[in-house]
Short mmCIF file of C-alpha atoms and ligand atoms in Angstrom, two decimals:
data_model
loop_
_atom_site.label_atom_id
_atom_site.label_comp_id
_atom_site.label_asym_id
_atom_site.label_seq_id
_atom_site.Cartn_x
_atom_site.Cartn_y
_atom_site.Cartn_z
CA UNK A 1 225.05 -16.84 184.64
CA UNK A 2 224.36 -16.42 188.74
CA UNK A 3 223.55 -20.64 188.38
CA UNK A 4 226.93 -21.39 187.33
CA UNK A 5 229.67 -22.78 188.88
CA UNK A 6 228.11 -23.66 192.32
CA UNK A 7 229.61 -26.54 192.85
CA UNK A 8 233.25 -24.80 192.99
CA UNK A 9 233.85 -24.17 196.87
CA UNK A 10 232.98 -27.82 197.49
CA UNK A 11 235.19 -28.99 194.78
CA UNK A 12 238.25 -26.94 195.52
CA UNK A 13 237.45 -28.06 199.38
CA UNK A 14 237.37 -31.55 198.82
CA UNK A 15 241.33 -31.36 196.91
CA UNK A 16 242.86 -29.93 199.13
CA UNK A 17 241.50 -31.91 202.52
CA UNK A 18 241.97 -35.59 203.87
CA UNK A 19 240.26 -38.29 201.99
CA UNK A 20 236.65 -39.46 203.08
CA UNK A 21 237.43 -42.79 203.00
CA UNK A 22 239.86 -44.87 205.20
CA UNK A 23 242.87 -46.18 204.33
CA UNK A 24 241.56 -50.45 205.23
CA UNK A 25 243.10 -52.96 206.13
CA UNK A 26 245.54 -50.21 207.37
CA UNK A 27 243.97 -48.79 209.64
CA UNK A 28 241.43 -51.38 211.05
CA UNK A 29 237.60 -51.19 210.93
CA UNK A 30 236.47 -50.13 214.30
CA UNK A 31 232.91 -50.98 215.05
CA UNK A 32 230.51 -50.04 217.42
CA UNK A 33 229.36 -51.62 220.57
CA UNK A 34 225.73 -52.51 219.77
CA UNK A 35 227.37 -53.78 216.16
CA UNK A 36 225.97 -57.29 215.13
CA UNK A 37 228.35 -58.93 213.20
CA UNK A 38 228.40 -63.23 213.76
CA UNK A 39 226.28 -64.99 217.09
CA UNK A 40 228.83 -66.61 218.91
CA UNK A 41 228.35 -69.53 221.30
CA UNK A 42 229.71 -70.40 224.95
CA UNK A 43 228.71 -74.09 223.85
CA UNK A 44 229.65 -75.48 227.77
CA UNK A 45 226.88 -73.30 229.09
CA UNK A 46 224.37 -74.74 225.67
CA UNK A 47 221.87 -77.14 227.54
CA UNK A 48 220.56 -77.64 224.07
CA UNK A 49 217.15 -76.73 223.83
CA UNK A 50 216.77 -75.90 220.83
CA UNK A 51 215.09 -72.38 221.56
CA UNK A 52 217.11 -70.62 219.41
CA UNK A 53 216.19 -73.03 216.46
CA UNK A 54 212.94 -72.19 216.79
CA UNK A 55 213.20 -68.47 216.70
CA UNK A 56 215.61 -68.27 214.05
CA UNK A 57 213.09 -66.83 211.04
CA UNK A 58 215.82 -67.72 208.84
CA UNK A 59 216.49 -70.97 209.69
CA UNK A 60 220.06 -70.69 210.05
CA UNK A 61 220.77 -72.94 213.81
CA UNK A 62 220.50 -76.42 214.39
CA UNK A 63 220.26 -77.77 217.83
CA UNK A 64 220.91 -81.90 217.68
CA UNK A 65 220.39 -82.44 221.53
CA UNK A 66 220.88 -86.23 221.15
CA UNK A 67 224.60 -85.64 219.55
CA UNK A 68 224.76 -82.00 221.81
CA UNK A 69 225.79 -80.18 218.77
CA UNK A 70 225.16 -76.57 217.72
CA UNK A 71 225.63 -75.54 214.02
CA UNK A 72 225.12 -72.71 212.19
CA UNK A 73 224.95 -71.22 208.82
CA UNK A 74 227.10 -68.31 209.19
CA UNK A 75 225.88 -67.72 205.81
CA UNK A 76 222.29 -67.86 206.28
CA UNK A 77 222.34 -66.19 209.04
CA UNK A 78 220.68 -62.67 209.18
CA UNK A 79 222.17 -60.93 212.48
CA UNK A 80 218.49 -60.22 213.76
CA UNK A 81 219.73 -60.87 217.28
CA UNK A 82 216.25 -62.75 218.01
CA UNK A 83 218.37 -66.37 218.76
CA UNK A 84 220.26 -64.07 221.47
CA UNK A 85 217.59 -62.67 222.75
CA UNK A 86 215.71 -65.51 223.59
CA UNK A 87 218.64 -68.21 224.36
CA UNK A 88 217.19 -69.05 227.84
CA UNK A 89 221.01 -69.82 229.98
CA UNK A 90 222.48 -66.07 227.89
CA UNK A 91 225.14 -68.54 226.57
CA UNK A 92 224.55 -66.50 222.91
CA UNK A 93 226.38 -63.71 222.09
CA UNK A 94 226.67 -61.36 219.50
CA UNK A 95 229.81 -60.16 218.14
CA UNK A 96 230.78 -57.37 216.75
CA UNK A 97 232.83 -58.33 213.79
CA UNK A 98 231.19 -60.14 211.05
CA UNK A 99 232.31 -63.67 209.89
CA UNK A 100 235.16 -63.92 207.63
CA UNK A 101 234.54 -63.89 203.70
CA UNK A 102 234.44 -67.12 202.61
CA UNK A 103 234.25 -69.01 198.74
CA UNK A 104 232.10 -72.07 200.41
CA UNK A 105 229.08 -71.33 202.51
CA UNK A 106 230.44 -71.99 206.18
CA UNK A 107 229.32 -73.80 208.59
CA UNK A 108 230.32 -73.79 212.30
CA UNK A 109 229.25 -76.29 214.27
CA UNK A 110 230.01 -76.50 218.17
CA UNK A 111 230.08 -79.92 220.26
CA UNK A 112 230.23 -80.14 223.92
CA UNK A 113 230.73 -83.34 225.91
CA UNK A 114 228.06 -84.34 228.36
CA UNK A 115 228.93 -82.89 231.77
CA UNK A 116 230.61 -86.55 233.59
CA UNK A 117 228.93 -88.36 236.34
CA UNK A 118 229.02 -87.51 240.09
CA UNK A 119 232.38 -90.39 240.06
CA UNK A 120 231.73 -92.74 243.06
CA UNK A 121 233.83 -92.40 246.07
CA UNK A 122 236.21 -95.27 245.83
CA UNK A 123 237.59 -97.09 249.59
CA UNK A 124 240.53 -99.25 250.27
CA UNK A 125 239.63 -102.47 252.11
CA UNK A 126 240.92 -100.97 255.12
CA UNK A 127 239.16 -98.21 254.88
CA UNK A 128 235.97 -100.50 255.17
CA UNK A 129 236.58 -102.09 257.70
CA UNK A 130 236.89 -99.12 260.02
CA UNK A 131 233.93 -98.14 258.97
CA UNK A 132 231.97 -101.77 259.28
CA UNK A 133 233.82 -101.65 263.02
CA UNK A 134 232.54 -97.69 263.31
CA UNK A 135 229.02 -98.81 262.04
CA UNK A 136 229.09 -101.52 264.40
CA UNK A 137 230.19 -99.57 267.69
CA UNK A 138 227.42 -96.74 266.78
CA UNK A 139 224.87 -99.56 266.79
CA UNK A 140 225.87 -101.33 270.38
CA UNK A 141 226.14 -97.55 271.87
CA UNK A 142 222.48 -97.33 270.06
CA UNK A 143 221.55 -100.56 271.73
CA UNK A 144 223.21 -99.58 275.11
CA UNK A 145 221.45 -96.58 275.69
CA UNK A 146 218.33 -98.23 274.98
CA UNK A 147 218.84 -100.59 277.85
CA UNK A 148 219.33 -97.74 280.66
CA UNK B 1 202.56 -40.87 161.67
CA UNK B 2 206.41 -41.17 162.52
CA UNK B 3 207.61 -45.07 162.92
CA UNK B 4 207.75 -46.17 166.16
CA UNK B 5 210.51 -48.19 167.59
CA UNK B 6 209.88 -50.70 170.66
CA UNK B 7 213.22 -49.68 173.29
CA UNK B 8 213.55 -51.87 176.24
CA UNK B 9 214.22 -50.23 179.27
CA UNK B 10 216.01 -52.50 182.01
CA UNK B 11 215.53 -54.40 183.86
CA UNK B 12 219.38 -53.84 184.67
CA UNK B 13 220.16 -50.66 183.82
CA UNK B 14 222.84 -48.31 185.21
CA UNK B 15 220.52 -45.78 186.57
CA UNK B 16 218.19 -48.47 188.17
CA UNK B 17 219.13 -49.72 191.26
CA UNK B 18 216.50 -52.18 190.88
CA UNK B 19 215.09 -53.84 188.01
CA UNK B 20 212.11 -52.80 186.66
CA UNK B 21 211.27 -53.46 183.18
CA UNK B 22 209.83 -50.52 180.66
CA UNK B 23 208.78 -51.12 177.28
CA UNK B 24 209.42 -47.74 175.68
CA UNK B 25 207.80 -47.01 172.67
CA UNK B 26 209.16 -44.23 170.43
CA UNK B 27 208.39 -41.99 167.84
CA UNK B 28 211.97 -40.36 166.72
CA UNK B 29 213.10 -39.58 170.06
CA UNK B 30 209.76 -38.79 171.91
CA UNK B 31 208.23 -41.61 174.44
CA UNK B 32 204.53 -42.24 172.75
CA UNK B 33 204.19 -45.05 175.65
CA UNK B 34 205.76 -47.16 178.20
CA UNK B 35 204.16 -50.55 178.86
CA UNK B 36 206.28 -51.40 182.49
CA UNK B 37 206.46 -54.85 183.52
CA UNK B 38 207.13 -56.11 187.17
CA UNK B 39 208.76 -59.37 188.87
CA UNK B 40 211.86 -59.64 189.18
CA UNK B 41 212.78 -59.32 193.21
CA UNK B 42 209.29 -61.30 194.14
CA UNK B 43 210.68 -63.31 197.53
CA UNK B 44 206.92 -64.05 198.81
CA UNK B 45 207.70 -62.37 201.91
CA UNK B 46 204.01 -61.79 202.85
CA UNK B 47 203.05 -65.96 202.55
CA UNK B 48 205.63 -66.23 205.20
CA UNK B 49 203.61 -64.99 207.81
CA UNK B 50 201.69 -68.00 208.18
CA UNK B 51 205.26 -69.90 208.59
CA UNK B 52 206.83 -67.76 211.50
CA UNK B 53 205.60 -66.96 214.59
CA UNK B 54 204.24 -63.41 214.37
CA UNK B 55 207.29 -62.28 216.67
CA UNK B 56 209.31 -63.94 214.97
CA UNK B 57 207.98 -61.95 211.29
CA UNK B 58 208.84 -58.62 212.42
CA UNK B 59 212.87 -59.76 211.26
CA UNK B 60 211.09 -60.98 207.93
CA UNK B 61 209.04 -58.26 206.98
CA UNK B 62 211.93 -55.83 208.12
CA UNK B 63 213.53 -56.88 204.69
CA UNK B 64 210.98 -55.79 202.31
CA UNK B 65 213.20 -53.08 201.91
CA UNK B 66 216.94 -52.36 202.67
CA UNK B 67 216.35 -48.02 202.61
CA UNK B 68 213.05 -48.17 204.88
CA UNK B 69 213.96 -51.03 207.03
CA UNK B 70 212.44 -49.47 210.07
CA UNK B 71 209.40 -47.78 208.59
CA UNK B 72 208.37 -51.21 207.49
CA UNK B 73 209.32 -53.05 211.40
CA UNK B 74 207.59 -49.93 212.75
CA UNK B 75 203.87 -50.57 210.38
CA UNK B 76 204.37 -54.16 211.15
CA UNK B 77 204.94 -53.85 214.56
CA UNK B 78 202.42 -51.09 214.96
CA UNK B 79 199.60 -52.99 213.32
CA UNK B 80 199.90 -55.34 215.83
CA UNK B 81 199.90 -53.60 218.55
CA UNK B 82 196.43 -52.08 217.71
CA UNK B 83 195.61 -56.12 217.39
CA UNK B 84 197.01 -56.86 220.75
CA UNK B 85 195.06 -52.77 222.06
CA UNK B 86 197.71 -52.45 224.11
CA UNK B 87 199.58 -48.92 224.95
CA UNK B 88 203.68 -49.19 224.20
CA UNK B 89 205.94 -46.55 226.84
CA UNK B 90 206.32 -42.89 225.84
CA UNK B 91 210.02 -42.94 225.20
CA UNK B 92 209.38 -46.13 223.05
CA UNK B 93 207.53 -43.44 220.98
CA UNK B 94 209.91 -41.13 220.86
CA UNK B 95 212.78 -43.94 220.01
CA UNK B 96 210.49 -44.88 217.19
CA UNK B 97 210.17 -41.36 215.98
CA UNK B 98 213.57 -40.31 215.89
CA UNK B 99 214.77 -43.56 214.01
CA UNK B 100 211.92 -43.24 211.50
CA UNK B 101 213.32 -39.50 210.42
CA UNK B 102 216.98 -40.34 210.75
CA UNK B 103 215.95 -42.96 208.00
CA UNK B 104 214.12 -40.78 206.36
CA UNK B 105 217.15 -38.24 206.05
CA UNK B 106 219.12 -41.59 204.90
CA UNK B 107 216.50 -42.37 202.19
CA UNK B 108 216.26 -39.04 200.99
CA UNK B 109 220.29 -38.07 200.80
CA UNK B 110 220.24 -41.61 198.87
CA UNK B 111 217.87 -40.50 196.54
CA UNK B 112 219.84 -37.13 195.99
CA UNK B 113 222.39 -39.13 194.84
CA UNK B 114 221.21 -41.13 192.92
CA UNK B 115 219.38 -38.06 191.00
CA UNK B 116 223.33 -36.49 190.52
CA UNK B 117 224.07 -39.61 189.05
CA UNK B 118 221.58 -40.11 186.75
CA UNK B 119 222.29 -36.56 185.09
CA UNK B 120 225.75 -37.44 185.31
CA UNK B 121 227.06 -35.30 187.95
CA UNK B 122 228.96 -37.72 189.75
CA UNK B 123 230.98 -35.93 191.73
CA UNK B 124 227.87 -34.01 193.67
CA UNK B 125 226.59 -38.15 193.66
CA UNK B 126 229.51 -38.57 195.84
CA UNK B 127 229.35 -35.64 197.72
CA UNK B 128 225.65 -36.82 198.62
CA UNK B 129 226.55 -40.24 199.53
CA UNK B 130 229.36 -38.88 202.24
CA UNK B 131 226.80 -37.02 203.94
CA UNK B 132 224.38 -40.29 204.09
CA UNK B 133 227.49 -42.13 205.53
CA UNK B 134 227.13 -40.41 208.52
CA UNK B 135 223.68 -40.89 209.17
CA UNK B 136 224.40 -44.82 209.06
CA UNK B 137 226.86 -44.42 211.53
CA UNK B 138 224.43 -43.18 213.69
CA UNK B 139 222.13 -46.50 213.01
CA UNK B 140 225.31 -48.47 213.71
CA UNK B 141 226.13 -47.20 216.78
CA UNK B 142 222.47 -46.78 217.84
CA UNK B 143 220.82 -49.98 216.62
CA UNK B 144 223.70 -52.31 215.61
CA UNK B 145 222.58 -52.73 212.22
CA UNK B 146 223.58 -50.21 209.26
CA UNK B 147 220.73 -51.04 206.97
CA UNK B 148 218.25 -54.06 208.77
CA UNK B 149 217.76 -52.46 212.62
CA UNK B 150 216.35 -55.09 214.01
CA UNK B 151 215.25 -52.46 216.93
CA UNK B 152 211.72 -53.14 217.29
CA UNK B 153 209.60 -55.72 218.51
CA UNK B 154 205.76 -55.38 219.34
CA UNK B 155 205.11 -53.68 222.58
CA UNK B 156 208.23 -51.13 221.91
CA UNK B 157 211.35 -51.01 221.63
CA UNK B 158 214.23 -53.64 222.35
CA UNK B 159 217.33 -50.44 222.31
CA UNK B 160 217.38 -47.63 224.09
CA UNK B 161 218.98 -44.66 223.36
CA UNK B 162 221.13 -43.20 226.11
CA UNK B 163 221.04 -39.50 226.76
CA UNK B 164 224.59 -38.83 225.66
CA UNK B 165 224.30 -40.99 222.50
CA UNK B 166 220.95 -38.37 221.27
CA UNK B 167 223.05 -35.32 222.12
CA UNK B 168 225.88 -36.69 220.03
CA UNK B 169 223.38 -37.07 217.34
CA UNK B 170 221.67 -33.55 217.67
CA UNK B 171 225.26 -32.37 217.06
CA UNK B 172 226.41 -34.72 214.43
CA UNK B 173 222.90 -33.57 212.62
CA UNK B 174 223.74 -29.56 213.28
CA UNK B 175 226.78 -30.06 211.42
CA UNK B 176 225.23 -32.31 208.39
CA UNK B 177 222.64 -29.43 208.35
CA UNK B 178 225.61 -26.62 207.14
CA UNK B 179 226.91 -29.04 204.85
CA UNK B 180 223.15 -30.51 203.30
CA UNK B 181 222.94 -26.00 202.83
CA UNK B 182 225.51 -26.06 200.81
CA UNK B 183 225.19 -29.19 198.77
CA UNK B 184 221.50 -27.83 198.46
CA UNK B 185 222.52 -24.54 197.09
CA UNK B 186 224.02 -26.88 193.62
CA UNK B 187 220.83 -28.75 193.80
CA UNK B 188 218.33 -26.08 193.26
CA UNK B 189 220.46 -23.30 192.02
CA UNK B 190 223.15 -24.42 189.63
CA UNK B 191 222.01 -23.64 186.30
CA UNK B 192 223.11 -27.45 184.62
CA UNK B 193 221.18 -29.26 187.70
CA UNK B 194 217.84 -26.71 186.95
CA UNK B 195 218.47 -27.13 182.82
CA UNK B 196 217.85 -31.10 183.66
CA UNK B 197 214.93 -30.37 186.15
CA UNK B 198 212.51 -27.75 185.55
CA UNK B 199 209.90 -28.52 183.47
CA UNK B 200 210.39 -31.80 182.98
CA UNK B 201 207.72 -34.55 183.48
CA UNK B 202 205.05 -32.60 184.74
CA UNK B 203 202.46 -33.99 187.05
CA UNK B 204 198.91 -31.66 187.27
CA UNK B 205 197.83 -32.16 190.83
CA UNK B 206 194.36 -33.48 189.30
CA UNK B 207 196.52 -36.41 187.87
CA UNK B 208 198.35 -36.80 190.53
CA UNK B 209 195.25 -37.45 193.02
CA UNK B 210 193.52 -39.49 189.76
CA UNK B 211 196.15 -41.57 189.45
CA UNK B 212 197.06 -41.93 193.13
CA UNK B 213 200.15 -40.40 193.71
CA UNK B 214 202.07 -40.94 196.93
CA UNK B 215 204.16 -39.24 198.89
CA UNK B 216 206.51 -36.24 197.90
CA UNK B 217 205.81 -37.24 194.07
CA UNK B 218 202.15 -36.06 194.93
CA UNK B 219 203.05 -33.57 197.61
CA UNK B 220 204.94 -31.88 194.87
CA UNK B 221 202.05 -31.58 192.65
CA UNK B 222 200.28 -29.30 195.56
CA UNK B 223 198.95 -31.63 197.33
CA UNK B 224 199.10 -31.76 201.16
CA UNK B 225 198.92 -34.81 202.71
CA UNK B 226 201.02 -36.85 204.97
CA UNK B 227 200.69 -39.91 206.82
CA UNK B 228 202.21 -38.53 209.45
CA UNK B 229 199.78 -35.47 210.17
CA UNK B 230 197.45 -39.34 212.04
CA UNK B 231 199.87 -39.19 214.85
CA UNK B 232 201.55 -42.43 215.09
CA UNK B 233 204.43 -42.74 217.08
CA UNK B 234 205.22 -39.46 218.75
CA UNK B 235 203.89 -37.51 215.83
CA UNK B 236 200.78 -36.16 217.34
CA UNK B 237 203.16 -34.21 220.01
CA UNK B 238 205.38 -32.74 217.23
CA UNK B 239 205.35 -29.90 215.32
CA UNK B 240 206.21 -29.71 211.71
CA UNK B 241 205.21 -28.39 208.35
CA UNK B 242 203.80 -30.65 205.43
CA UNK B 243 206.17 -29.58 202.44
CA UNK B 244 204.60 -29.12 198.94
CA UNK B 245 205.36 -27.40 195.92
CA UNK B 246 203.27 -25.87 192.85
CA UNK B 247 205.95 -26.38 190.21
CA UNK B 248 204.84 -30.11 189.59
CA UNK B 249 208.25 -31.14 187.85
CA UNK B 250 211.19 -32.93 188.46
CA UNK B 251 213.15 -29.56 190.19
CA UNK B 252 209.92 -30.00 192.32
CA UNK B 253 210.68 -33.25 193.79
CA UNK B 254 213.61 -32.61 194.36
CA UNK B 255 212.75 -29.43 195.92
CA UNK B 256 210.34 -31.45 198.58
CA UNK B 257 212.26 -34.29 199.18
CA UNK B 258 215.28 -31.30 200.29
CA UNK B 259 213.01 -29.24 202.46
CA UNK B 260 211.78 -32.60 204.09
CA UNK B 261 215.34 -33.44 205.47
CA UNK B 262 215.60 -30.56 207.06
CA UNK B 263 212.04 -30.95 208.57
CA UNK B 264 212.98 -34.21 209.62
CA UNK B 265 216.22 -32.68 211.30
CA UNK B 266 213.82 -30.06 213.06
CA UNK B 267 211.32 -33.38 214.26
CA UNK B 268 214.98 -34.92 215.65
CA UNK B 269 215.78 -32.23 217.76
CA UNK B 270 212.08 -31.45 218.99
CA UNK B 271 211.83 -35.05 219.65
CA UNK B 272 215.41 -35.43 221.43
CA UNK B 273 214.36 -32.00 223.93
CA UNK B 274 210.88 -33.82 224.06
CA UNK B 275 211.90 -37.76 225.03
CA UNK B 276 210.30 -38.62 228.53
CA UNK B 277 212.63 -41.26 230.71
CA UNK B 278 210.50 -44.53 231.18
CA UNK B 279 210.24 -48.29 230.22
CA UNK B 280 211.60 -49.14 226.14
CA UNK B 281 208.59 -51.50 225.82
CA UNK B 282 205.60 -53.49 227.68
CA UNK B 283 205.49 -57.40 227.94
CA UNK B 284 202.68 -58.17 225.23
CA UNK B 285 200.83 -62.08 226.30
CA UNK B 286 199.07 -64.64 224.77
CA UNK B 287 198.86 -65.16 220.39
CA UNK B 288 196.93 -62.23 218.95
CA UNK B 289 193.04 -62.11 217.35
CA UNK B 290 191.55 -59.81 214.89
CA UNK B 291 192.64 -57.50 212.45
CA UNK B 292 194.04 -53.89 212.43
CA UNK B 293 195.59 -51.75 209.72
CA UNK B 294 198.10 -49.57 209.43
CA UNK B 295 199.49 -46.34 207.94
CA UNK B 296 203.04 -45.03 207.80
CA UNK B 297 204.66 -42.73 205.95
CA UNK B 298 207.62 -43.90 204.23
CA UNK B 299 210.08 -41.51 202.90
CA UNK B 300 208.61 -42.79 199.41
CA UNK B 301 204.75 -41.97 200.62
CA UNK B 302 202.30 -43.48 202.85
CA UNK B 303 202.69 -47.57 203.09
CA UNK B 304 199.39 -49.74 204.43
CA UNK B 305 200.15 -52.63 206.41
CA UNK B 306 196.73 -54.82 207.18
CA UNK B 307 197.60 -58.24 209.50
CA UNK B 308 194.86 -60.52 210.12
CA UNK B 309 195.41 -62.93 213.21
CA UNK B 310 193.30 -66.11 214.25
CA UNK B 311 194.30 -66.57 217.83
CA UNK B 312 196.91 -68.96 216.95
CA UNK B 313 200.79 -67.79 216.39
CA UNK B 314 200.67 -67.86 213.07
CA UNK B 315 199.00 -64.67 211.42
CA UNK B 316 196.28 -65.60 208.75
CA UNK B 317 197.45 -62.50 206.52
CA UNK B 318 200.10 -59.41 205.92
CA UNK B 319 199.02 -57.56 203.54
CA UNK B 320 201.58 -54.29 202.39
CA UNK B 321 200.58 -51.84 200.02
CA UNK B 322 203.48 -49.96 198.93
CA UNK B 323 204.08 -46.22 197.82
CA UNK B 324 206.15 -47.28 194.62
CA UNK B 325 203.35 -49.55 193.22
CA UNK B 326 200.71 -46.70 194.08
CA UNK B 327 203.70 -44.27 192.18
CA UNK B 328 203.83 -46.18 189.07
CA UNK B 329 200.82 -44.77 187.23
CA UNK B 330 201.80 -41.33 187.86
CA UNK B 331 205.28 -42.23 186.54
CA UNK B 332 204.15 -44.29 183.13
CA UNK B 333 201.91 -41.03 182.78
CA UNK B 334 204.68 -38.77 183.25
CA UNK B 335 206.94 -40.39 180.62
CA UNK B 336 204.11 -40.26 177.63
CA UNK B 337 205.68 -37.48 175.85
CA UNK B 338 208.72 -37.07 177.64
CA UNK B 339 212.47 -37.21 175.28
CA UNK B 340 213.92 -40.58 176.03
CA UNK B 341 217.38 -38.67 177.87
CA UNK B 342 214.69 -37.77 180.28
CA UNK B 343 213.36 -41.42 181.13
CA UNK B 344 216.11 -42.48 183.29
CA UNK B 345 215.38 -39.21 185.44
CA UNK B 346 211.74 -39.65 185.14
CA UNK B 347 211.91 -43.34 186.59
CA UNK B 348 213.54 -41.94 189.55
CA UNK B 349 212.04 -38.56 190.75
CA UNK B 350 209.46 -41.39 191.60
CA UNK B 351 212.12 -42.93 193.93
CA UNK B 352 211.37 -46.52 192.85
CA UNK B 353 211.87 -49.20 195.19
CA UNK B 354 210.90 -52.14 193.02
CA UNK B 355 211.94 -54.57 196.48
CA UNK B 356 209.36 -53.07 198.13
CA UNK B 357 206.84 -53.47 195.76
CA UNK B 358 207.00 -56.85 194.65
CA UNK B 359 208.32 -58.25 198.07
S1 SF4 C 1 219.26 -71.14 223.17
FE1 SF4 C 1 220.53 -71.58 224.02
S2 SF4 C 1 220.72 -72.76 225.57
FE2 SF4 C 1 219.10 -73.17 223.98
S3 SF4 C 1 220.09 -74.75 222.33
FE3 SF4 C 1 220.30 -72.95 221.40
S4 SF4 C 1 222.48 -71.81 222.32
FE4 SF4 C 1 221.67 -73.86 223.85
S1 SF4 C 2 221.46 -63.84 214.72
FE1 SF4 C 2 218.63 -64.02 213.79
S2 SF4 C 2 218.83 -65.11 211.88
FE2 SF4 C 2 221.22 -65.41 212.73
S3 SF4 C 2 220.99 -67.00 213.88
FE3 SF4 C 2 220.29 -66.17 215.66
S4 SF4 C 2 218.17 -66.00 214.95
FE4 SF4 C 2 219.10 -66.93 213.36
#
C-alpha cells in the first residue's frame, strides 16, 4: 500500500498554514506597474486626430473631430494597448486599475473646449492718439534724415 | 447484441471547460461509438484578417484561445516576419522563448488541475491551481495581462524584461519546482489516482500516427516529435529533451505533461542565463506581399499558421490549424470500448481547447 496517503502531508500543511487567498476587499489588490487596466485620456492634450479609433481592433473608441469629443465603450475595450502605442500626442495612457463593474454598458465621453483664439489687444483712445503721434514723429524723423 | 442507448454528452458538462458535444452510443456501460459535434464557439476570427490592418490583427488572433494566447500571437508574427523576410533581434527571440515556456507551464498546470477535478480529487485541483496563480502573477508583472499578453509585434516584442525581473522569476520557478515535485508525487504515485489513469484510453503508436495525434497525446504514445526542434524563437540555442512515454495510456499523458513542465523550467533557466542585451524590436516598413507557413509547438501540440498577403494592409487569408482539432480523431478512437465513467477523463487527456479548434 505504498501508493496510499500521498496527499496527507500536503493536506496537513494546508491545515496549519495561512490561506492562499487574499482578504479582498479589506486588503486591496495591488496591481503591478505594467498591468493593463483601463485606457485614460488626458483630453486637453488630445488633437482629435482619430488615430486611436482607426487602430482599435475592437472598435471601442469613437472620435468626433467637429464636436471635439472622444468616446470609449469601456466594455468593448479589450485592453490591448494598441491605441496607447499609436497616439501621436501621447495623451492616452493605460491605468493599472480596471474600470468599475456595471450592470449597463459604460460609455465614457470626454470633451474639450477648442483652445481660445489669441485675444486682440485693446487700447484706450488716448493710447491710440499717442501711438499715432509716435508714428508721425518717426515718419518726420525719417524724412529729415533723407533730406540730409 | 445488447440494447444500444445514445447518451448526449455536452456541450454543457461539469468536466468540460468549453463546449463540445458527443453522442455516446452505449451498450450497457460500454461506449461503442462516439459522434462529435463542434461549432458552439465559432467566432470567425480568421475572416477578420480581411477587415483589420495586419498589425492590428495580431490582437485578434491572440484571442483565439485564452491559454496559449502568447503562442497564437507568436505563430502569427513569426509567419508575418517570414513574409517580410526580417530577422528580429536576439533578445526578442529569447524573450519570446521565455514567455512561450511560461505559457506551457501555465497551460499544463491548468490541465493537471482539471484532470484532478475530473477524477474527483478537489483538494489536488486547488493545490495545482494555487501554483498556477504564481505564473499568472508573473505574466501580469512582465506583460501587463494575466491571460492575453499583447507583447508581440511584427519585428520583435513590445516590452522588455529587466534583469532583476528575470532573476526574480527564476527564483520563483525554483520555489515552484519544489512544490510541483510534491504535487507530482500525488499525481504519479498515489494509488487512487493510478487506479483511474493506468490502462485507460490506450492509443497505440501506429494509431497515434495514423489518426494524426499531436503534442503530448502523441508523445505519450512514444512518437518523438516536437516542433520546437525546428528552432524558431531561440530554441535552436537551447538544450532540451523531448519527453516521451511508452505506456500509451492516460497515465502516460499525465506523466509526459508533468515532465514537460520540468523541462520548461529548465529551458527558462537556460534562456535567462543566455539572454543577450540589445534591442527588442526592429521596425518593419511597408505592406506585406507573399505567403508564409509557421509551425509552433503549443502546450497541446503543433499548431500551424498560414498567412497570405497581397501587398495591401489587409491580408487575403489567415489559416490556423490547431492541435485540438487533430486530437479529436484519436479521442474518438480511444472512446470506443471505454466505460461511460471514463469518458470525462478521456476527453480531458487530449487537453481539449475548443475555442482554438473553432476560432
Ligand atoms: S490618437 Fe491620441 S490625439 Fe489622436 S484622437 Fe486619439 S487620443 Fe486624441
Ligand atoms: S486598449 Fe485596445 S481595445 Fe481598448 S480602446 Fe485601446 S485599442 Fe481599443
